[in-house]
Amino acid sequence: TFTHSIEQSTQKLIAEKQKSDLLLSRMLPLPVLRRLRAQRTVPAEAFDAVTIFFSDIVGFTNISASSTPMEVINMLNMLYRLFDEKITHYDVYKVETIGDAYMVVSGLPQRNGNRHASEIADMSLSLLRSLEGACVPHRPGAPLMIRAGVNTGPCVAGVVGTTMPRYCLFGDTINTASRMESTGEAMKIHISYTTKLALDEIGNYEFQTRGPVNIAGKGCMETYWLVGKVGEFRSESPRGPQLQDYHNNLMELLIR
């Protein structure tokens, strides 16, 4: 009947809108998305304290040079799908991925008191655990390892652009977090003094002093390795996802 046809069309429209909303929510934080819809523009906002995480793949340039483009894409897809699944268990926001770099923040766009440092710390430990024993997918026996860097401090966040709007972070806190990653070591979490102080306030974290490190543009900084957490580590499930669980290549995902 005509009424039934209208109902079906309405349901299809609702389903398509939900798909669109889901896609947009993966590009912009939901609070920011709601404000954009309501007033078209979202003013930049200053945050007193957030914690930033950066990671990249150790030896990515060499891996890329001796791999086909599709092999590199499949490897990154497997890694990012694993990380994307892991971070859903923490109060964090994935800012972006650029090449092999993966950037996450806690404490914005919704403030969470002083939990931003512990959320990123727990997430970082979880990500490293998920890669223990992992290999480059198209090179059995070649270890797949990351470097991780974390820093805590103030920043400004806002939406940049109109054609493809991006939620971007600005400030020295982001630069220092990136430096923590680039001066780190394989399968270690390199943290700044400000992050250590924030975690000390929360308690139950274990560190190793790395000592003074010369950081480009910053000079000599006292930094630390985040080693672990005292007591039982928060687990997402009896068996958390591992890299091999995401073996589907990109073409298979696109065909679905």
mmCIF file of N, CA and C in Angstrom, residues 51-125:
data_model
loop_
_atom_site.group_PDB
_atom_site.id
_atom_site.type_symbol
_atom_site.label_atom_id
_atom_site.label_comp_id
_atom_site.label_asym_id
_atom_site.label_seq_id
_atom_site.Cartn_x
_atom_site.Cartn_y
_atom_site.Cartn_z
ATOM 1 N N THR A 51 46.357 15.225 27.761
ATOM 2 C CA THR A 51 47.506 14.344 27.547
ATOM 3 C C THR A 51 47.458 13.812 26.123
ATOM 4 N N ILE A 52 48.594 13.925 25.440
ATOM 5 C CA ILE A 52 48.706 13.582 24.020
ATOM 6 C C ILE A 52 49.567 12.334 23.851
ATOM 7 N N PHE A 53 49.132 11.457 22.952
ATOM 8 C CA PHE A 53 49.873 10.236 22.619
ATOM 9 C C PHE A 53 50.214 10.236 21.136
ATOM 10 N N PHE A 54 51.468 9.924 20.821
ATOM 11 C CA PHE A 54 51.899 9.697 19.444
ATOM 12 C C PHE A 54 52.585 8.336 19.365
ATOM 13 N N SER A 55 52.386 7.657 18.245
ATOM 14 C CA SER A 55 53.172 6.451 17.991
ATOM 15 C C SER A 55 53.512 6.385 16.515
ATOM 16 N N ASP A 56 54.583 5.673 16.205
ATOM 17 C CA ASP A 56 54.871 5.353 14.812
ATOM 18 C C ASP A 56 55.547 3.990 14.751
ATOM 19 N N ILE A 57 55.665 3.461 13.540
ATOM 20 C CA ILE A 57 56.230 2.130 13.347
ATOM 21 C C ILE A 57 57.744 2.227 13.227
ATOM 22 N N VAL A 58 58.444 1.423 13.994
ATOM 23 C CA VAL A 58 59.904 1.395 13.931
ATOM 24 C C VAL A 58 60.337 0.822 12.580
ATOM 25 N N GLY A 59 61.205 1.549 11.877
ATOM 26 C CA GLY A 59 61.710 1.077 10.590
ATOM 27 C C GLY A 59 60.705 1.152 9.462
ATOM 28 N N PHE A 60 59.713 2.035 9.595
ATOM 29 C CA PHE A 60 58.653 2.107 8.584
ATOM 30 C C PHE A 60 59.196 2.462 7.201
ATOM 31 N N THR A 61 60.170 3.353 7.138
ATOM 32 C CA THR A 61 60.733 3.758 5.842
ATOM 33 C C THR A 61 61.351 2.565 5.126
ATOM 34 N N ASN A 62 62.107 1.752 5.853
ATOM 35 C CA ASN A 62 62.734 0.574 5.243
ATOM 36 C C ASN A 62 61.693 -0.470 4.850
ATOM 37 N N ILE A 63 60.677 -0.641 5.695
ATOM 38 C CA ILE A 63 59.612 -1.593 5.368
ATOM 39 C C ILE A 63 58.907 -1.164 4.084
ATOM 40 N N SER A 64 58.604 0.133 3.987
ATOM 41 C CA SER A 64 57.900 0.651 2.812
ATOM 42 C C SER A 64 58.736 0.512 1.547
ATOM 43 N N ALA A 65 60.047 0.748 1.680
ATOM 44 C CA ALA A 65 60.925 0.714 0.510
ATOM 45 C C ALA A 65 61.009 -0.677 -0.108
ATOM 46 N N SER A 66 60.814 -1.709 0.705
ATOM 47 C CA SER A 66 60.942 -3.081 0.200
ATOM 48 C C SER A 66 59.595 -3.804 0.150
ATOM 49 N N SER A 67 58.506 -3.036 0.141
ATOM 50 C CA SER A 67 57.163 -3.618 0.080
ATOM 51 C C SER A 67 56.377 -2.958 -1.041
ATOM 52 N N THR A 68 55.343 -3.643 -1.507
ATOM 53 C CA THR A 68 54.466 -3.031 -2.503
ATOM 54 C C THR A 68 53.532 -2.050 -1.792
ATOM 55 N N PRO A 69 52.992 -1.066 -2.517
ATOM 56 C CA PRO A 69 52.049 -0.130 -1.883
ATOM 57 C C PRO A 69 50.874 -0.836 -1.220
ATOM 58 N N MET A 70 50.334 -1.890 -1.853
ATOM 59 C CA MET A 70 49.199 -2.593 -1.261
ATOM 60 C C MET A 70 49.600 -3.312 0.019
ATOM 61 N N GLU A 71 50.814 -3.844 0.074
ATOM 62 C CA GLU A 71 51.281 -4.491 1.300
ATOM 63 C C GLU A 71 51.391 -3.484 2.440
ATOM 64 N N VAL A 72 51.869 -2.285 2.127
ATOM 65 C CA VAL A 72 51.979 -1.242 3.154
ATOM 66 C C VAL A 72 50.595 -0.830 3.644
ATOM 67 N N ILE A 73 49.661 -0.635 2.707
ATOM 68 C CA ILE A 73 48.302 -0.241 3.085
ATOM 69 C C ILE A 73 47.647 -1.317 3.941
ATOM 70 N N ASN A 74 47.806 -2.572 3.552
ATOM 71 C CA ASN A 74 47.217 -3.661 4.332
ATOM 72 C C ASN A 74 47.803 -3.721 5.740
ATOM 73 N N MET A 75 49.112 -3.500 5.851
ATOM 74 C CA MET A 75 49.762 -3.510 7.162
ATOM 75 C C MET A 75 49.216 -2.392 8.047
ATOM 76 N N LEU A 76 49.138 -1.178 7.488
ATOM 77 C CA LEU A 76 48.620 -0.049 8.262
ATOM 78 C C LEU A 76 47.156 -0.260 8.623
ATOM 79 N N ASN A 77 46.398 -0.833 7.694
ATOM 80 C CA ASN A 77 44.988 -1.088 7.961
ATOM 81 C C ASN A 77 44.817 -2.062 9.126
ATOM 82 N N MET A 78 45.611 -3.127 9.138
ATOM 83 C CA MET A 78 45.549 -4.087 10.241
ATOM 84 C C MET A 78 45.899 -3.422 11.565
ATOM 85 N N LEU A 79 46.971 -2.621 11.556
ATOM 86 C CA LEU A 79 47.428 -1.973 12.783
ATOM 87 C C LEU A 79 46.400 -0.969 13.290
ATOM 88 N N TYR A 80 45.883 -0.140 12.397
ATOM 89 C CA TYR A 80 44.935 0.892 12.811
ATOM 90 C C TYR A 80 43.608 0.292 13.264
ATOM 91 N N ARG A 81 43.178 -0.779 12.625
ATOM 92 C CA ARG A 81 41.937 -1.423 13.062
ATOM 93 C C ARG A 81 42.095 -1.996 14.462
ATOM 94 N N LEU A 82 43.260 -2.571 14.735
ATOM 95 C CA LEU A 82 43.541 -3.074 16.079
ATOM 96 C C LEU A 82 43.529 -1.932 17.092
ATOM 97 N N PHE A 83 44.266 -0.854 16.788
ATOM 98 C CA PHE A 83 44.332 0.287 17.702
ATOM 99 C C PHE A 83 42.958 0.929 17.890
ATOM 100 N N ASP A 84 42.218 1.072 16.780
ATOM 101 C CA ASP A 84 40.884 1.682 16.868
ATOM 102 C C ASP A 84 39.972 0.884 17.794
ATOM 103 N N GLU A 85 40.098 -0.434 17.746
ATOM 104 C CA GLU A 85 39.298 -1.282 18.632
ATOM 105 C C GLU A 85 39.745 -1.109 20.083
ATOM 106 N N LYS A 86 41.041 -1.068 20.304
ATOM 107 C CA LYS A 86 41.579 -0.957 21.662
ATOM 108 C C LYS A 86 41.167 0.348 22.340
ATOM 109 N N ILE A 87 41.259 1.459 21.621
ATOM 110 C CA ILE A 87 41.062 2.754 22.276
ATOM 111 C C ILE A 87 39.603 3.022 22.632
ATOM 112 N N THR A 88 38.672 2.223 22.095
ATOM 113 C CA THR A 88 37.261 2.425 22.451
ATOM 114 C C THR A 88 37.004 2.143 23.928
ATOM 115 N N HIS A 89 37.933 1.471 24.589
ATOM 116 C CA HIS A 89 37.762 1.120 25.996
ATOM 117 C C HIS A 89 38.288 2.201 26.935
ATOM 118 N N TYR A 90 38.706 3.326 26.372
ATOM 119 C CA TYR A 90 39.281 4.396 27.185
ATOM 120 C C TYR A 90 38.639 5.734 26.819
ATOM 121 N N ASP A 91 38.728 6.670 27.742
ATOM 122 C CA ASP A 91 38.166 8.005 27.523
ATOM 123 C C ASP A 91 39.180 8.840 26.739
ATOM 124 N N VAL A 92 39.284 8.529 25.454
ATOM 125 C CA VAL A 92 40.253 9.195 24.588
ATOM 126 C C VAL A 92 39.586 9.527 23.257
ATOM 127 N N TYR A 93 40.238 10.398 22.498
ATOM 128 C CA TYR A 93 39.758 10.748 21.163
ATOM 129 C C TYR A 93 40.905 10.600 20.170
ATOM 130 N N LYS A 94 40.668 9.824 19.121
ATOM 131 C CA LYS A 94 41.667 9.666 18.065
ATOM 132 C C LYS A 94 41.640 10.910 17.188
ATOM 133 N N VAL A 95 42.744 11.634 17.167
ATOM 134 C CA VAL A 95 42.805 12.886 16.420
ATOM 135 C C VAL A 95 43.028 12.619 14.940
ATOM 136 N N GLU A 96 44.048 11.816 14.623
ATOM 137 C CA GLU A 96 44.335 11.556 13.218
ATOM 138 C C GLU A 96 45.404 10.484 13.068
ATOM 139 N N THR A 97 45.532 10.006 11.838
ATOM 140 C CA THR A 97 46.658 9.169 11.448
ATOM 141 C C THR A 97 47.284 9.814 10.222
ATOM 142 N N ILE A 98 48.599 9.904 10.232
ATOM 143 C CA ILE A 98 49.337 10.434 9.084
ATOM 144 C C ILE A 98 50.434 9.436 8.765
ATOM 145 N N GLY A 99 50.278 8.720 7.652
ATOM 146 C CA GLY A 99 51.244 7.675 7.349
ATOM 147 C C GLY A 99 51.202 6.622 8.439
ATOM 148 N N ASP A 100 52.350 6.391 9.076
ATOM 149 C CA ASP A 100 52.391 5.397 10.150
ATOM 150 C C ASP A 100 52.213 6.031 11.526
ATOM 151 N N ALA A 101 51.984 7.345 11.579
ATOM 152 C CA ALA A 101 51.815 8.032 12.863
ATOM 153 C C ALA A 101 50.362 7.956 13.327
ATOM 154 N N TYR A 102 50.180 7.694 14.614
ATOM 155 C CA TYR A 102 48.850 7.541 15.216
ATOM 156 C C TYR A 102 48.786 8.499 16.400
ATOM 157 N N MET A 103 47.801 9.401 16.398
ATOM 158 C CA MET A 103 47.714 10.449 17.417
ATOM 159 C C MET A 103 46.395 10.360 18.175
ATOM 160 N N VAL A 104 46.495 10.360 19.504
ATOM 161 C CA VAL A 104 45.321 10.248 20.374
ATOM 162 C C VAL A 104 45.444 11.279 21.494
ATOM 163 N N VAL A 105 44.305 11.783 21.966
ATOM 164 C CA VAL A 105 44.302 12.748 23.068
ATOM 165 C C VAL A 105 43.244 12.361 24.089
ATOM 166 N N SER A 106 43.473 12.725 25.334
ATOM 167 C CA SER A 106 42.449 12.600 26.375
ATOM 168 C C SER A 106 42.368 13.932 27.115
ATOM 169 N N GLY A 107 41.138 14.295 27.512
ATOM 170 C CA GLY A 107 40.930 15.567 28.195
ATOM 171 C C GLY A 107 40.248 16.599 27.332
ATOM 172 N N LEU A 108 39.975 16.247 26.089
ATOM 173 C CA LEU A 108 39.212 17.104 25.191
ATOM 174 C C LEU A 108 38.540 16.225 24.138
ATOM 175 N N PRO A 109 37.480 16.685 23.501
ATOM 176 C CA PRO A 109 36.792 17.965 23.694
ATOM 177 C C PRO A 109 36.002 18.038 25.001
ATOM 178 N N GLN A 110 35.829 16.874 25.671
ATOM 179 C CA GLN A 110 35.157 16.882 26.967
ATOM 180 C C GLN A 110 36.200 16.705 28.060
ATOM 181 N N ARG A 111 36.246 17.650 28.970
ATOM 182 C CA ARG A 111 37.219 17.595 30.058
ATOM 183 C C ARG A 111 36.896 16.433 30.996
ATOM 184 N N ASN A 112 37.935 15.823 31.550
ATOM 185 C CA ASN A 112 37.732 14.677 32.446
ATOM 186 C C ASN A 112 38.587 14.781 33.708
ATOM 187 N N GLY A 113 38.705 16.010 34.224
ATOM 188 C CA GLY A 113 39.474 16.206 35.451
ATOM 189 C C GLY A 113 40.936 15.893 35.228
ATOM 190 N N ASN A 114 41.524 15.094 36.127
ATOM 191 C CA ASN A 114 42.934 14.715 35.958
ATOM 192 C C ASN A 114 43.078 13.309 35.385
ATOM 193 N N ARG A 115 41.954 12.745 34.908
ATOM 194 C CA ARG A 115 42.004 11.371 34.398
ATOM 195 C C ARG A 115 42.677 11.259 33.034
ATOM 196 N N HIS A 116 42.884 12.395 32.358
ATOM 197 C CA HIS A 116 43.436 12.321 31.002
ATOM 198 C C HIS A 116 44.785 11.608 30.973
ATOM 199 N N ALA A 117 45.615 11.837 31.995
ATOM 200 C CA ALA A 117 46.937 11.204 32.015
ATOM 201 C C ALA A 117 46.824 9.691 32.203
ATOM 202 N N SER A 118 45.958 9.257 33.120
ATOM 203 C CA SER A 118 45.825 7.818 33.368
ATOM 204 C C SER A 118 45.133 7.106 32.210
ATOM 205 N N GLU A 119 44.186 7.780 31.554
ATOM 206 C CA GLU A 119 43.511 7.164 30.410
ATOM 207 C C GLU A 119 44.510 6.895 29.283
ATOM 208 N N ILE A 120 45.363 7.872 28.995
ATOM 209 C CA ILE A 120 46.370 7.686 27.948
ATOM 210 C C ILE A 120 47.420 6.665 28.384
ATOM 211 N N ALA A 121 47.802 6.692 29.653
ATOM 212 C CA ALA A 121 48.796 5.733 30.145
ATOM 213 C C ALA A 121 48.277 4.303 30.022
ATOM 214 N N ASP A 122 47.040 4.073 30.481
ATOM 215 C CA ASP A 122 46.460 2.730 30.394
ATOM 216 C C ASP A 122 46.311 2.293 28.939
ATOM 217 N N MET A 123 45.869 3.220 28.100
ATOM 218 C CA MET A 123 45.718 2.916 26.675
ATOM 219 C C MET A 123 47.058 2.560 26.051
ATOM 220 N N SER A 124 48.097 3.331 26.371
ATOM 221 C CA SER A 124 49.429 3.091 25.806
ATOM 222 C C SER A 124 49.947 1.708 26.176
ATOM 223 N N LEU A 125 49.792 1.345 27.433
ATOM 224 C CA LEU A 125 50.235 0.026 27.885
ATOM 225 C C LEU A 125 49.458 -1.076 27.169
#
